[in-house]
Amino acid sequence: MHIHPMWDELPDINKQLSECILLIKEKTTIENKAIQDTIFQLLDSGGKLLRPAYFLLFSKLGDIKKQNHQQLIAAAASTEVLHLATLIHDDIIDDSVTRRGFETVQSQYGKDVAVYAGDLLLSVYFDLLADATESTEAIKLNALSMKRLLLGELEQKANTYNIDITFRQYLRSVKGKTAQLFELSCFEGAYWGKTSAEVIKKSSQIGHHIGIAFQMLDDILDYSQSSNILAKPVLEDVKQGVYSLPLILALQENKQAFIPLLSKKTEMTPADIDQVVSLIEHYQGLKKAHEIAAYYTKKALEIISQLPDCPEKEILYQLTQTLLNRNF
Amino acid sequence: MHIHPMWDELPDINKQLSECILLIKEKTTIENKAIQDTIFQLLDSGGKLLRPAYFLLFSKLGDIKKQNHQQLIAAAASTEVLHLATLIHDDIIDDSVTRRGFETVQSQYGKDVAVYAGDLLLSVYFDLLADATESTEAIKLNALSMKRLLLGELEQKANTYNIDITFRQYLRSVKGKTAQLFELSCFEGAYWGKTSAEVIKKSSQIGHHIGIAFQMLDDILDYSQSSNILAKPVLEDVKQGVYSLPLILALQENKQAFIPLLSKKTEMTPADIDQVVSLIEHYQGLKKAHEIAAYYTKKALEIISQLPDCPEKEILYQLTQTLLNRNF
């Protein structure tokens, strides 16, 4: 098992993330090896494990003597499990061929395996939560978070091929599909870690802003790297009518310039996409998107800096700064 | 809202089933009308609501004064929600065109709507459970039941196009994909209804046997009605390699007779299916399947008759007898 190298310098987090992955593997060990291998491969494919990592980092702001280690690991693991379930189901919808450089579950094994693998992970998600807590309020919060996450995906879906999509519509979708789970992960880390009421309150806000900035940066990187081979090419998204922040901002400058290209929909060629990327560059879509993402990053860092002073706070600050300023 | 006419003579059950449907609609009222309409249409399509009905019937064996009505309704509703979520996701996998005489979600709106509608129902499933209980043990039991249900579906999937499929393999799949949820529904009705320890124990066994007999009868009816237009034609199942009890039992008599037909797989024609049906008739597949189903029906009725005497017990007995001897 290889934990992403970004956690090499935090051996404690690295070790606990390994425990999370082991626990998820234990819960997804089943007789059907196609499904099991599918899930194990995804677990071993080098994802950043950001959601459980933020969970664990926030938990370290609390009193370790009051914590139940096994419950912490189960709850942290649950955040990654929900993330993976939605990844697998999203790939069915997008008809994606690759994810993290590997063939997607549905491309490799067919959509039936993908549907069941995602559903199985959703059962494991609530199984882990039931292990992690004696409070059905926590279960309720997770069920509602899962619902909001899906509503964010649906908002994105409802806006496909919409060249009039507004920033507000994009933001609503991002808040659901990405920020919701970052918010939940940070909050639950603070909550399960028995931190103070003040830290718990701030943890949600921090996660919310990190999630928004993270998704915006992801969308920016999709475009700025579009001349290389990408794990998940922007071409597919645009062909499927998923228009993200850089394109939305450029569209607002000159919609007419994009119409001849975007109206080809699934018939768009790589050359068409190159033209779209050039137009986005011309209308400063990437620059403007960077500015907006920077606003959310700044907010996240500001609230982190208001946390009580401790070494863990510095780690959280550094990590967030690095993550939201990456160019890879 | 129309509750299936089979509950007309039980006004109390009828009323509570209406409350369940209303609650599910309340929880699935969302901005995305395609998904909402999809779910509402399925809720209004006249399903038998057997799982919440058995839940409610078993709850009536308990002490009404100790019961929390709203929690009972939420828990009963959760059993139907899990059932509907699996129906929707199964139809993606089967590429089914119709369900209950209506076009399936994925055929009508595309597979993306079907994936999300199913996932949304799974979030509502745990949301309802969290409303219905203060015990995370109940949540755990549901997460594990959902997992076993999926493993049953996977067992069926693993046996597609397997002409050597054994009765034992078929039974394992049925226990997971159908009996598990009947068992859970009966058990939870007894449990939430505050019945005695003895009733709670028997409720699981009763649900288990009802579920098996119910699925077998369903599989039998698929074949015996195959000359008419069916809501879910047996032709599709056989083309997709799903071989159920009557065919399995006939295959055991003379595998060679079926090979020329079944080996055509998705190329099978309605005429081929007619031949398969004739062969099953010839090798007494339906008759033998009826005998096996009757064994499980008898077991279910036997255990029901051991319940403490009361009017509700008689209702349960009559209903189960009618359900498992139906020919429609």
XYZ file of C-alpha atoms in Angstrom:
656
model
C 0.000 0.000 0.000
C 1.370 3.385 -1.030
C 0.082 6.487 0.664
C 0.469 9.593 -1.493
C 3.989 11.093 -0.993
C 2.484 14.418 0.063
C 2.018 12.836 3.506
C 5.634 11.581 3.798
C 6.623 14.463 6.032
C 3.727 13.890 8.411
C 4.423 10.334 9.630
C 1.549 10.380 12.102
C -1.010 11.323 9.441
C 0.628 8.898 7.019
C 0.259 6.055 9.507
C -3.367 6.865 10.300
C -4.248 7.148 6.619
C -2.790 3.653 6.167
C -5.064 2.457 8.941
C -8.033 4.028 7.164
C -7.182 2.272 3.896
C -6.689 -1.062 5.671
C -10.056 -0.695 7.377
C -11.792 0.119 4.087
C -10.167 -2.939 2.504
C -11.327 -5.094 5.392
C -14.898 -3.861 4.900
C -14.814 -4.387 1.136
C -13.291 -7.860 1.152
C -15.978 -9.895 -0.592
C -16.317 -13.054 -2.626
C -16.858 -11.192 -5.885
C -13.285 -10.460 -6.828
C -14.090 -8.188 -9.777
C -15.777 -5.723 -7.446
C -13.220 -6.151 -4.691
C -10.254 -5.691 -7.034
C -11.932 -2.659 -8.513
C -12.215 -1.004 -5.136
C -8.740 -2.088 -3.968
C -7.210 -0.760 -7.181
C -8.868 2.590 -6.629
C -7.659 2.613 -3.017
C -4.109 1.890 -4.166
C -4.109 4.286 -7.103
C -2.443 7.077 -5.198
C -5.295 9.434 -4.471
C -4.382 12.297 -2.155
C -6.777 11.138 0.584
C -7.478 14.777 1.325
C -10.800 14.249 3.048
C -9.633 11.769 5.707
C -6.368 13.736 6.005
C -8.218 16.972 6.820
C -10.414 14.984 9.198
C -7.335 13.663 10.998
C -5.552 17.035 11.022
C -8.551 18.709 12.627
C -8.898 15.889 15.147
C -5.368 16.686 16.317
C -6.570 20.060 17.546
C -8.509 18.173 20.222
C -7.597 16.345 23.399
C -6.090 12.984 22.472
C -6.920 11.571 25.919
C -10.647 12.021 25.242
C -10.478 10.395 21.807
C -11.326 6.862 20.754
C -8.692 5.942 18.187
C -10.693 3.220 16.413
C -13.737 5.436 16.098
C -11.596 8.262 14.726
C -10.121 5.985 12.057
C -13.548 4.610 11.085
C -15.055 8.078 10.794
C -12.062 9.408 8.820
C -12.263 6.377 6.521
C -15.969 7.006 5.932
C -15.217 10.378 4.292
C -12.947 8.714 1.713
C -15.483 5.946 1.127
C -18.226 8.429 0.271
C -15.794 10.239 -2.015
C -14.859 7.016 -3.832
C -18.497 5.940 -4.213
C -19.360 9.233 -5.892
C -16.250 9.024 -8.117
C -17.279 5.589 -9.368
C -20.876 6.602 -10.007
C -19.802 9.865 -11.667
C -17.670 7.938 -14.104
C -20.731 5.945 -15.207
C -22.518 9.183 -15.922
C -19.603 10.857 -17.656
C -18.790 7.677 -19.572
C -15.231 8.400 -18.483
C -12.518 6.113 -19.755
C -9.757 7.031 -17.319
C -9.522 8.213 -13.715
C -6.219 8.900 -11.935
C -4.414 7.540 -14.980
C -6.148 4.143 -14.706
C -9.036 2.906 -16.746
C -12.282 3.658 -14.898
C -14.280 0.903 -13.250
C -17.053 1.057 -15.816
C -14.664 1.169 -18.769
C -12.718 -1.811 -17.417
C -15.499 -4.018 -16.029
C -18.701 -2.541 -17.411
C -21.290 -0.305 -15.866
C -22.895 -3.097 -13.841
C -19.734 -3.537 -11.785
C -19.500 0.236 -11.430
C -23.071 0.589 -10.158
C -22.616 -2.227 -7.616
C -19.119 -1.174 -6.544
C -20.438 2.322 -5.816
C -23.474 0.971 -3.974
C -21.316 -1.403 -1.974
C -19.144 1.526 -0.906
C -22.264 3.413 0.166
C -23.231 0.510 2.421
C -19.684 0.494 3.833
C -19.932 4.263 4.362
C -22.834 3.886 6.781
C -21.363 0.727 8.267
C -18.205 2.680 9.191
C -20.262 5.542 10.595
C -22.285 3.152 12.734
C -18.975 1.805 14.092
C -17.685 5.308 14.727
C -20.532 6.753 16.736
C -23.331 6.051 19.172
C -25.175 9.119 17.904
C -27.789 8.817 15.180
C -27.493 12.607 14.819
C -24.104 12.025 13.211
C -25.711 9.494 10.853
C -28.409 12.027 10.006
C -25.814 14.690 9.250
C -24.033 12.300 6.915
C -27.206 11.244 5.101
C -28.077 14.906 4.539
C -24.514 15.712 3.425
C -24.647 12.856 0.947
C -27.944 14.242 -0.334
C -26.486 17.754 -0.753
C -23.492 16.284 -2.546
C -25.833 14.573 -5.019
C -27.864 17.746 -5.463
C -24.629 19.532 -6.392
C -23.932 16.889 -9.033
C -27.480 17.314 -10.306
C -27.083 21.087 -10.471
C -24.036 20.540 -12.689
C -25.990 18.072 -14.792
C -28.908 20.503 -15.164
C -26.484 23.074 -16.583
C -24.879 20.942 -19.268
C -24.569 22.727 -22.635
C -25.833 25.914 -20.966
C -23.710 28.696 -22.488
C -25.538 31.172 -20.278
C -24.479 29.414 -17.091
C -23.810 31.998 -14.379
C -21.049 32.069 -11.797
C -23.742 31.646 -9.154
C -24.991 28.426 -10.729
C -21.440 27.102 -10.987
C -20.757 28.023 -7.368
C -23.915 26.297 -6.131
C -22.886 23.135 -7.896
C -19.335 23.299 -6.494
C -20.636 23.924 -2.980
C -22.633 20.717 -3.236
C -20.446 18.379 -5.195
C -17.091 19.283 -3.582
C -17.290 21.749 -0.709
C -19.958 19.784 1.146
C -17.666 16.802 1.768
C -14.623 18.945 2.683
C -16.834 20.822 5.132
C -18.122 17.577 6.600
C -14.627 16.065 6.869
C -13.152 19.063 8.682
C -16.195 19.381 10.935
C -16.230 15.686 11.819
C -12.497 15.694 12.542
C -13.000 18.559 14.962
C -16.118 16.945 16.416
C -14.781 13.400 16.816
C -11.453 14.858 17.991
C -13.263 16.509 20.915
C -11.980 19.990 20.083
C -13.567 23.130 21.523
C -16.921 24.515 20.352
C -15.033 27.379 18.724
C -12.773 25.059 16.694
C -15.755 22.914 15.676
C -17.574 25.991 14.383
C -14.571 27.280 12.449
C -13.759 23.820 11.047
C -16.913 23.822 8.893
C -16.161 27.266 7.518
C -12.569 26.321 6.757
C -13.607 23.119 4.995
C -16.230 24.996 3.026
C -13.716 27.506 1.652
C -11.026 24.881 1.039
C -13.517 22.779 -0.918
C -14.569 25.653 -3.161
C -10.975 26.776 -3.824
C -9.890 23.185 -4.400
C -12.560 22.546 -7.032
C -11.865 25.849 -8.765
C -8.156 25.068 -8.901
C -8.947 21.605 -10.255
C -11.032 23.168 -12.994
C -8.262 25.681 -13.754
C -5.605 22.958 -13.926
C -7.756 20.943 -16.321
C -7.477 23.823 -18.777
C -3.965 24.990 -18.165
C -2.653 21.455 -18.671
C -4.883 20.710 -21.611
C -2.043 20.491 -24.122
C -0.621 17.492 -22.246
C -2.172 14.118 -21.719
C -4.379 14.406 -18.668
C -5.784 11.789 -16.382
C -9.225 13.208 -17.054
C -9.112 15.302 -20.208
C -10.978 18.576 -20.336
C -12.017 17.591 -23.850
C -14.465 15.038 -22.527
C -16.026 17.450 -20.055
C -16.571 20.147 -22.669
C -17.927 17.636 -25.186
C -20.371 16.444 -22.522
C -21.423 20.053 -21.929
C -19.756 20.495 -18.531
C -18.518 24.094 -18.622
C -16.347 25.014 -15.655
C -15.051 28.282 -14.227
C -12.412 29.399 -16.791
C -14.791 28.773 -19.690
C -17.752 30.349 -17.871
C -15.786 33.544 -17.222
C -14.571 33.707 -20.831
C -18.099 33.068 -22.128
C -19.247 36.125 -20.200
C -16.791 38.237 -22.196
C -17.786 37.047 -25.666
C -20.340 34.278 -25.913
C -20.572 34.565 -29.691
C -16.918 33.610 -30.139
C -17.514 30.223 -28.505
C -20.848 29.272 -30.048
C -19.518 27.821 -33.335
C -17.213 25.506 -31.360
C -19.398 24.532 -28.380
C -22.485 23.942 -30.506
C -20.727 20.918 -32.037
C -21.273 19.239 -28.640
C -20.107 15.606 -28.750
C -18.753 16.169 -32.265
C -16.016 18.473 -30.963
C -12.499 17.475 -31.999
C -9.204 17.940 -30.132
C -8.517 20.837 -32.523
C -11.802 22.465 -31.477
C -10.767 22.136 -27.860
C -7.410 23.737 -28.623
C -9.339 26.661 -30.065
C -11.560 26.852 -27.002
C -8.467 26.907 -24.809
C -6.952 29.702 -26.917
C -10.145 31.723 -26.667
C -10.245 31.251 -22.905
C -6.660 32.499 -22.782
C -7.570 35.474 -24.958
C -10.493 36.457 -22.736
C -8.421 35.910 -19.581
C -10.664 33.142 -18.300
C -7.827 31.406 -16.475
C -6.477 34.586 -14.927
C -9.901 35.576 -13.643
C -10.617 32.081 -12.362
C -7.302 32.176 -10.489
C -8.317 35.436 -8.843
C -11.623 34.016 -7.649
C -10.002 30.810 -6.381
C -7.423 32.941 -4.560
C -10.255 34.733 -2.752
C -11.559 31.439 -1.313
C -8.035 30.273 -0.485
C -7.403 33.530 1.371
C -10.647 33.113 3.332
C -9.725 29.559 4.303
C -6.245 30.626 5.450
C -7.658 33.594 7.356
C -10.002 31.393 9.377
C -7.255 28.819 9.977
C -5.059 31.607 11.366
C -7.817 32.409 13.883
C -7.574 28.901 15.394
C -5.866 28.580 18.796
C -2.088 28.468 18.381
C -0.514 25.026 18.265
C 1.858 23.047 16.006
C -1.122 21.335 14.290
C -2.520 24.693 13.288
C 0.733 25.497 11.461
C 0.592 22.182 9.622
C -2.987 22.853 8.597
C -2.003 26.312 7.373
C 1.012 25.133 5.388
C -0.837 22.201 3.853
C -3.781 24.320 2.764
C -1.509 26.961 1.299
C 0.446 24.342 -0.656
C -2.636 22.479 -1.821
C -4.415 25.548 -3.080
C -1.396 26.986 -4.838
C -0.287 23.815 -6.602
C 0.180 23.756 -10.332
C 0.058 20.006 -10.914
C -51.974 8.615 -4.444
C -53.251 5.105 -5.026
C -52.233 2.382 -2.639
C -52.356 -1.079 -4.216
C -55.932 -2.509 -3.959
C -54.623 -5.561 -2.111
C -54.634 -3.377 1.032
C -58.216 -2.132 0.579
C -59.538 -4.554 3.137
C -56.996 -3.510 5.756
C -57.827 0.187 6.214
C -55.317 0.650 9.007
C -52.416 -0.738 6.939
C -53.675 1.170 3.922
C -53.623 4.430 5.874
C -50.153 3.837 7.290
C -48.788 2.891 3.879
C -50.135 6.220 2.597
C -48.257 7.943 5.403
C -45.070 6.112 4.357
C -45.445 7.230 0.738
C -46.141 10.819 1.792
C -43.041 10.819 3.983
C -40.877 9.447 1.168
C -42.225 12.125 -1.154
C -41.457 14.786 1.422
C -37.857 13.541 1.666
C -37.424 13.370 -2.109
C -38.879 16.770 -2.939
C -35.952 18.484 -4.634
C -35.279 21.223 -7.133
C -34.343 18.791 -9.897
C -37.771 17.863 -11.184
C -36.583 15.091 -13.522
C -35.256 13.112 -10.572
C -38.170 14.006 -8.309
C -40.780 13.089 -10.923
C -38.954 9.859 -11.581
C -39.161 8.854 -7.950
C -42.748 10.084 -7.497
C -43.836 8.171 -10.592
C -42.311 4.992 -9.210
C -44.008 5.623 -5.852
C -47.360 6.075 -7.614
C -46.979 3.162 -10.018
C -48.944 0.758 -7.871
C -46.242 -1.394 -6.334
C -47.494 -3.799 -3.685
C -45.483 -2.110 -0.894
C -44.942 -5.546 0.589
C -41.889 -4.658 2.630
C -43.387 -1.739 4.594
C -46.679 -3.673 4.793
C -45.001 -6.667 6.447
C -43.134 -4.246 8.694
C -46.415 -2.666 9.768
C -48.224 -5.999 10.161
C -45.504 -7.302 12.459
C -45.474 -4.062 14.450
C -49.146 -4.677 15.232
C -48.151 -7.770 17.218
C -46.582 -5.382 19.735
C -47.907 -3.010 22.357
C -49.234 0.110 20.642
C -48.860 2.140 23.840
C -45.090 1.609 23.788
C -44.759 2.572 20.132
C -43.738 5.863 18.573
C -45.983 6.264 15.540
C -43.724 8.649 13.590
C -40.687 6.435 14.109
C -42.651 3.379 12.993
C -43.716 5.112 9.774
C -40.170 6.345 9.058
C -38.671 2.881 9.604
C -41.375 1.182 7.514
C -40.822 3.737 4.750
C -37.072 3.052 4.814
C -37.643 -0.563 3.726
C -39.508 0.567 0.601
C -36.878 3.217 -0.127
C -34.066 0.655 -0.117
C -36.183 -1.576 -2.357
C -36.820 1.252 -4.843
C -33.154 2.285 -4.904
C -32.110 -1.250 -5.816
C -34.874 -1.497 -8.448
C -33.651 1.654 -10.148
C -30.011 0.591 -10.091
C -30.891 -2.932 -11.247
C -32.634 -1.516 -14.273
C -29.425 0.282 -15.284
C -27.603 -3.020 -15.134
C -30.277 -5.029 -16.925
C -30.772 -2.252 -19.482
C -34.455 -2.809 -18.779
C -36.930 -0.821 -20.826
C -40.025 -1.330 -18.677
C -40.784 -1.839 -14.980
C -44.308 -2.243 -13.590
C -45.627 -1.491 -17.072
C -43.916 1.912 -17.157
C -40.752 2.829 -18.974
C -37.804 2.479 -16.575
C -36.029 5.504 -15.212
C -32.931 4.921 -17.295
C -34.875 4.233 -20.473
C -36.945 7.381 -19.987
C -34.380 9.836 -18.660
C -31.022 8.191 -19.292
C -28.692 6.313 -17.014
C -27.356 9.434 -15.306
C -30.768 10.219 -13.848
C -31.096 6.573 -12.827
C -27.742 6.505 -11.020
C -28.507 9.737 -9.144
C -32.137 8.858 -8.392
C -30.966 5.560 -6.852
C -28.203 7.275 -4.887
C -30.588 9.952 -3.686
C -32.925 7.242 -2.400
C -30.006 5.614 -0.576
C -29.319 8.908 1.224
C -33.029 9.140 2.087
C -32.905 5.534 3.334
C -30.368 6.391 6.020
C -31.991 9.742 6.685
C -35.268 7.953 7.503
C -33.462 5.426 9.681
C -31.727 8.188 11.598
C -35.170 9.723 12.209
C -36.585 6.377 13.293
C -34.063 5.362 15.912
C -31.614 6.544 18.533
C -29.647 3.316 18.130
C -26.672 3.133 15.796
C -26.965 -0.661 16.076
C -30.099 -0.429 13.949
C -28.155 1.645 11.426
C -25.390 -0.953 11.425
C -27.892 -3.749 10.819
C -29.309 -1.845 7.861
C -25.897 -1.099 6.352
C -25.001 -4.790 6.582
C -28.384 -5.838 5.157
C -27.880 -3.495 2.239
C -24.449 -5.044 1.706
C -25.870 -8.592 1.737
C -28.580 -7.511 -0.683
C -25.899 -6.251 -3.069
C -23.863 -9.432 -2.653
C -26.961 -11.399 -3.671
C -27.250 -9.312 -6.823
C -23.579 -9.898 -7.491
C -23.985 -13.650 -7.006
C -26.677 -13.570 -9.687
C -24.425 -11.484 -11.921
C -21.526 -13.917 -11.423
C -23.745 -16.747 -12.669
C -24.945 -15.163 -15.889
C -24.812 -17.545 -18.872
C -23.828 -20.353 -16.494
C -25.754 -23.396 -17.749
C -24.275 -25.409 -14.883
C -25.744 -23.095 -12.252
C -26.818 -25.130 -9.236
C -29.910 -24.767 -7.094
C -27.606 -23.831 -4.229
C -26.100 -20.932 -6.188
C -29.561 -19.747 -7.182
C -30.757 -19.981 -3.582
C -27.787 -18.006 -2.265
C -28.519 -15.248 -4.715
C -32.237 -15.207 -3.808
C -31.427 -15.145 -0.095
C -29.384 -12.008 -0.661
C -31.253 -10.107 -3.302
C -34.809 -10.736 -2.022
C -35.048 -12.637 1.262
C -32.640 -10.313 3.078
C -34.946 -7.303 2.812
C -38.109 -9.283 3.673
C -36.291 -10.651 6.711
C -35.168 -7.166 7.712
C -38.651 -5.681 7.204
C -40.393 -8.315 9.324
C -37.709 -8.168 11.991
C -37.750 -4.383 12.176
C -41.545 -4.316 12.365
C -41.420 -6.684 15.329
C -38.519 -4.785 16.865
C -39.854 -1.234 16.437
C -43.327 -2.499 17.371
C -41.960 -3.563 20.779
C -43.152 -7.148 20.439
C -41.802 -9.940 22.642
C -38.349 -11.486 22.202
C -40.027 -14.621 20.874
C -41.951 -12.750 18.181
C -38.845 -10.786 17.201
C -36.894 -14.006 16.745
C -39.621 -15.676 14.692
C -40.194 -12.555 12.584
C -36.766 -12.895 10.935
C -37.369 -16.552 10.116
C -40.804 -15.810 8.705
C -39.500 -12.964 6.553
C -36.651 -15.152 5.342
C -38.981 -17.905 4.120
C -41.519 -15.472 2.662
C -38.749 -13.735 0.731
C -37.451 -16.959 -0.783
C -40.918 -18.244 -1.721
C -41.871 -14.826 -3.090
C -38.857 -14.648 -5.398
C -39.340 -18.229 -6.577
C -42.986 -17.546 -7.358
C -41.973 -14.375 -9.193
C -39.548 -16.395 -11.294
C -42.209 -19.045 -11.951
C -44.792 -16.447 -12.977
C -42.303 -14.882 -15.389
C -42.274 -18.178 -17.290
C -45.858 -19.263 -16.952
C -47.031 -15.902 -18.282
C -44.400 -15.680 -20.978
C -46.871 -15.954 -23.827
C -48.512 -12.700 -22.778
C -47.043 -9.261 -22.702
C -45.249 -8.950 -19.385
C -44.168 -5.907 -17.446
C -40.662 -7.379 -17.389
C -40.353 -10.011 -20.098
C -38.536 -13.236 -19.313
C -37.008 -12.936 -22.774
C -34.740 -10.140 -21.602
C -33.566 -12.023 -18.539
C -32.701 -15.147 -20.507
C -30.980 -13.138 -23.240
C -28.934 -11.423 -20.532
C -28.006 -14.848 -19.132
C -30.115 -14.669 -15.973
C -31.376 -18.248 -15.557
C -33.945 -18.627 -12.806
C -35.455 -21.585 -10.991
C -37.732 -23.209 -13.640
C -34.976 -23.093 -16.241
C -32.311 -24.254 -13.773
C -34.382 -27.307 -12.822
C -35.087 -28.158 -16.468
C -31.418 -27.716 -17.358
C -30.576 -30.329 -14.753
C -32.757 -32.834 -16.664
C -31.265 -32.280 -20.089
C -28.674 -29.575 -20.503
C -27.918 -30.561 -24.108
C -31.467 -29.772 -25.218
C -31.066 -26.134 -24.166
C -27.541 -25.427 -25.396
C -28.404 -24.634 -29.037
C -30.925 -22.037 -27.868
C -29.171 -20.487 -24.850
C -25.810 -20.260 -26.599
C -27.286 -17.617 -28.902
C -27.222 -15.327 -25.844
C -28.313 -11.795 -26.791
C -29.162 -13.010 -30.283
C -32.079 -15.078 -28.972
C -35.419 -14.348 -30.659
C -38.949 -14.497 -29.219
C -39.323 -17.811 -31.096
C -36.229 -19.159 -29.308
C -37.760 -18.168 -25.984
C -40.992 -19.927 -26.889
C -38.924 -23.048 -27.484
C -37.139 -22.642 -24.153
C -40.517 -22.317 -22.443
C -41.761 -25.488 -24.179
C -38.645 -27.377 -23.125
C -39.068 -26.209 -19.538
C -42.635 -27.451 -19.678
C -41.473 -30.775 -21.113
C -38.890 -31.294 -18.372
C -41.378 -30.205 -15.686
C -39.304 -27.204 -14.636
C -42.347 -25.198 -13.589
C -43.923 -28.052 -11.686
C -40.720 -28.743 -9.767
C -40.155 -25.064 -9.084
C -43.690 -24.841 -7.696
C -42.932 -27.730 -5.354
C -39.820 -26.052 -4.009
C -41.573 -22.693 -3.588
C -44.400 -24.498 -1.786
C -41.855 -25.873 0.706
C -40.744 -22.358 1.671
C -44.334 -21.103 1.768
C -45.253 -23.970 4.085
C -42.312 -23.149 6.365
C -43.307 -19.479 6.522
C -46.920 -20.376 7.363
C -45.808 -22.918 9.959
C -43.754 -20.356 11.836
C -46.538 -17.753 11.563
C -48.922 -20.274 13.137
C -46.557 -20.531 16.102
C -46.950 -16.828 16.895
C -49.099 -15.920 19.910
C -52.794 -15.950 18.958
C -54.310 -12.606 18.010
C -56.318 -11.117 15.120
C -53.125 -9.694 13.550
C -51.631 -13.173 13.377
C -54.606 -14.341 11.297
C -54.182 -11.410 8.919
C -50.508 -12.207 8.538
C -51.332 -15.848 7.841
C -54.027 -15.096 5.280
C -51.968 -12.478 3.507
C -48.919 -14.703 3.239
C -50.994 -17.603 1.990
C -52.633 -15.427 -0.662
C -49.393 -13.765 -1.709
C -47.496 -16.987 -2.122
C -50.269 -18.774 -3.989
C -51.079 -16.001 -6.428
C -51.017 -16.645 -10.144
C -50.794 -13.055 -11.416
